[in-house]
PDB file of C-alpha atoms in Angstrom:
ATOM      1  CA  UNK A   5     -46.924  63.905 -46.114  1.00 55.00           C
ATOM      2  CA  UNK A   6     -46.403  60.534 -46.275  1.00 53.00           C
ATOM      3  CA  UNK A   7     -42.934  60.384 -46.487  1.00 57.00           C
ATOM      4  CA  UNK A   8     -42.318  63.168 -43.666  1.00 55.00           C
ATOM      5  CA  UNK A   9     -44.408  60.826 -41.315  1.00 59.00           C
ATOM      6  CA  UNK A  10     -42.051  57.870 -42.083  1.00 54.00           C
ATOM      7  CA  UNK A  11     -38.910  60.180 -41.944  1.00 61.00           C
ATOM      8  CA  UNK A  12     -40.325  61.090 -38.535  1.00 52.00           C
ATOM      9  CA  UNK A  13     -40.863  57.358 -37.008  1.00 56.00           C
ATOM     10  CA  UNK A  14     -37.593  56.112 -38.790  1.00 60.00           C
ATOM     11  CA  UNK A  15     -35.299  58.820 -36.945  1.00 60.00           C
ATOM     12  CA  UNK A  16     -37.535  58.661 -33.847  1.00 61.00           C
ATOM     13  CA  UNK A  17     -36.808  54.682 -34.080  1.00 61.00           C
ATOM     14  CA  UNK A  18     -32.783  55.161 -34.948  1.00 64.00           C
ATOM     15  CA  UNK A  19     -32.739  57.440 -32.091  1.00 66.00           C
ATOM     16  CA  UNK A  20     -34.451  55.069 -29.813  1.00 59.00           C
ATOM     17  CA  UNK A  21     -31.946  52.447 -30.695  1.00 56.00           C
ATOM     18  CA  UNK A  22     -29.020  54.883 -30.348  1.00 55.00           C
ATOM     19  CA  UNK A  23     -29.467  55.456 -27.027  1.00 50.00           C
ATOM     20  CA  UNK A  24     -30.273  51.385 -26.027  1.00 51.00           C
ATOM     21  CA  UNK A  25     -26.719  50.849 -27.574  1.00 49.00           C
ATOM     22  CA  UNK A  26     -25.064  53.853 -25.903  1.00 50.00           C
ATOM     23  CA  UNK A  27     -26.553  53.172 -22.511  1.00 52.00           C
ATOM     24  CA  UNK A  28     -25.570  49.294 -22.063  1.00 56.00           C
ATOM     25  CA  UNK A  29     -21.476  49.834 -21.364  1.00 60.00           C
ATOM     26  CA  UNK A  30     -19.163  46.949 -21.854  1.00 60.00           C
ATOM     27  CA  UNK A  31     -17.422  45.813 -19.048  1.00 68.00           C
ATOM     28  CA  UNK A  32     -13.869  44.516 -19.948  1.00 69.00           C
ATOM     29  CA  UNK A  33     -12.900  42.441 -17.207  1.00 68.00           C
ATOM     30  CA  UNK A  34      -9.417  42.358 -16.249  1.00 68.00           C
ATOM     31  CA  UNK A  35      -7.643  39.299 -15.032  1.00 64.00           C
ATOM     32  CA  UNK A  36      -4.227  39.499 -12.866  1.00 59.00           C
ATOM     33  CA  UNK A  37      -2.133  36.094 -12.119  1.00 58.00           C
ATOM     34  CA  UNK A  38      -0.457  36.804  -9.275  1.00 56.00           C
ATOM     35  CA  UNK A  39       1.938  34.420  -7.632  1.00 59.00           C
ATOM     36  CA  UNK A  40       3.543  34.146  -4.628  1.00 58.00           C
ATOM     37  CA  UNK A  41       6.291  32.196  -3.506  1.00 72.00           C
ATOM     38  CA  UNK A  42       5.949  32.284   0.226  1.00 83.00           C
ATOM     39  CA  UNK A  43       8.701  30.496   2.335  1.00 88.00           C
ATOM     40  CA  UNK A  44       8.939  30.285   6.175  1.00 90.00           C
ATOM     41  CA  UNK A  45      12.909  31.065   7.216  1.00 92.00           C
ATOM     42  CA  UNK A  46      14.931  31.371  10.147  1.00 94.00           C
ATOM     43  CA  UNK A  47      15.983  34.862  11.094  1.00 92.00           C
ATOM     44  CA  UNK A  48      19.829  33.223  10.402  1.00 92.00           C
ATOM     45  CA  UNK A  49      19.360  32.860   6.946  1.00 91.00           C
ATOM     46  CA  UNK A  50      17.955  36.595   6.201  1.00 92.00           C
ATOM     47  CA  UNK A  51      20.257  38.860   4.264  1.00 91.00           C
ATOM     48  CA  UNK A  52      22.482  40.889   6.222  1.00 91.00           C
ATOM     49  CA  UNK A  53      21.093  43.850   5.549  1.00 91.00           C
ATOM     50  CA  UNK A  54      17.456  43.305   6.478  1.00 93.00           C
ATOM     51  CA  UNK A  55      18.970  41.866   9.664  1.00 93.00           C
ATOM     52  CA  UNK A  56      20.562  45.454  10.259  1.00 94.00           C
ATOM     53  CA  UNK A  57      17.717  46.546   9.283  1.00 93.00           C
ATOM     54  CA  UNK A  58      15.476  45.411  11.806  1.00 94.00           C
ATOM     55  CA  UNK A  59      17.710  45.610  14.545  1.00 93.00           C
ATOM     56  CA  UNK A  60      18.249  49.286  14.002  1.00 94.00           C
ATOM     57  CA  UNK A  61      14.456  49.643  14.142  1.00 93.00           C
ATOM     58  CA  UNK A  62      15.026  48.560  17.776  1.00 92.00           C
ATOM     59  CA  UNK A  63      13.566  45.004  17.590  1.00 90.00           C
ATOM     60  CA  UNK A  64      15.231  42.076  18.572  1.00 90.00           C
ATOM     61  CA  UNK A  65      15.622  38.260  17.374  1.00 91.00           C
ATOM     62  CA  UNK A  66      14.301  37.126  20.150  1.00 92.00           C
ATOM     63  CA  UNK A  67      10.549  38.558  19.995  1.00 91.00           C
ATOM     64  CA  UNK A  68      10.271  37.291  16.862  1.00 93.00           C
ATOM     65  CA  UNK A  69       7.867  34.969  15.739  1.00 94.00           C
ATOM     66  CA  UNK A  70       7.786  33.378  12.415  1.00 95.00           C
ATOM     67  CA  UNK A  71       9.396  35.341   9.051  1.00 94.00           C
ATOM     68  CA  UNK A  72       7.907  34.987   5.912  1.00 93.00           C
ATOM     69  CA  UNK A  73       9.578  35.338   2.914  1.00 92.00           C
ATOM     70  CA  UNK A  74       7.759  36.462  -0.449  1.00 88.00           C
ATOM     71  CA  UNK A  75       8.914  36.750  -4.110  1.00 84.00           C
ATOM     72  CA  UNK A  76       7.098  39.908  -5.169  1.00 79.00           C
ATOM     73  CA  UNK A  77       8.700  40.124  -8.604  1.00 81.00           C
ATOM     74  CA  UNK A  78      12.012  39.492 -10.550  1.00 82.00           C
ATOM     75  CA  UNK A  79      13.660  42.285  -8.727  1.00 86.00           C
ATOM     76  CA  UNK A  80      12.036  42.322  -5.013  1.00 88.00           C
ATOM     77  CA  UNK A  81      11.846  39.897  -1.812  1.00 90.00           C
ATOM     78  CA  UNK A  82      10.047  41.122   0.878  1.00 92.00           C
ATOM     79  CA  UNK A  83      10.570  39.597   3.914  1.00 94.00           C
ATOM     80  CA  UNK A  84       7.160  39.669   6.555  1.00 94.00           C
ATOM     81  CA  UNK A  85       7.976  39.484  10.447  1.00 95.00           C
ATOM     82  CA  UNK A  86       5.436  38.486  12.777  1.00 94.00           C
ATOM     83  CA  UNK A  87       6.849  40.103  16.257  1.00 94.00           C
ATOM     84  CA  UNK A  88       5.439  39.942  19.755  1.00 91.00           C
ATOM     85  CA  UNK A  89       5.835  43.423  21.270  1.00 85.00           C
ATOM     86  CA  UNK A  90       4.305  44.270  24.692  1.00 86.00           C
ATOM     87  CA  UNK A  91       1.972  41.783  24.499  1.00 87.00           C
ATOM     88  CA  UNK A  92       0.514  42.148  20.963  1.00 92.00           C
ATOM     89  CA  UNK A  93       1.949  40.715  17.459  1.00 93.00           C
ATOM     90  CA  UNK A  94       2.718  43.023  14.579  1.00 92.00           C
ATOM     91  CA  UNK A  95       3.667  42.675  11.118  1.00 94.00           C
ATOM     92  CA  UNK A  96       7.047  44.278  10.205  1.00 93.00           C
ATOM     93  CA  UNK A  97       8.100  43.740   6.515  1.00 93.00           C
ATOM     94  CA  UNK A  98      11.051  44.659   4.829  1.00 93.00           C
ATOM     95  CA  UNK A  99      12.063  44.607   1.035  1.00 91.00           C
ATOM     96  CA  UNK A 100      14.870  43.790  -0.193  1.00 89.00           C
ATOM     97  CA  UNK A 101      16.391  44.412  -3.748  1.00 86.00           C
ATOM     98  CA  UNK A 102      17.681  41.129  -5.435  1.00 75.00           C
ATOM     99  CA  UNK A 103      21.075  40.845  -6.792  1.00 74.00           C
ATOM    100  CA  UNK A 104      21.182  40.449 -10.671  1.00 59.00           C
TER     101      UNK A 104
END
């Protein structure tokens, strides 16, 4: 009787602790470095092709603000516009596949 009692509290106990263990969840935190190189340019020194680009979109040099270029990764530039059309600015960006 004895040992059915203690069988009893010791799987009652292991079960107890089970479920402390399963309930508290590890949380693996994930850290991402990102860098960006971020360079104001003139809209002469864009590549020719986001300069098509943007004019076939219907916008012009002239209503535009400040460009921002950005380094996204080894492969990518993307190339922000900040544009004043009627009377509000917009951001326009453009990406543009680097030559290897």
């Amino acid at each position: 009787m004895k040992k059915m009692i203690f069988t009893v509290a010791f799987a009652a106990a292991t079960i107890g602790m089970k479920a402390t263990v399963s309930q508290s969840q590890f949380e693996v935190l994930e850290i991402q470095t990102e860098v960006n190189y971020e360079k104001n340019i003139q809209f002469k020194d864009l590549p020719a092709a986001v300069r098509d680009a943007f004019k076939a979109d219907g916008h012009e040099e002239k209503d535009v603000l400040k460009i921002v270029k950005t380094k996204i990764d080894k492969r990518f530039t993307e190339f922000k516009f900040l544009v004043k059309e009627e009377g509000q600015e917009t951001e326009i960006s453009y990406k543009a596949k680097l030559k290897e």
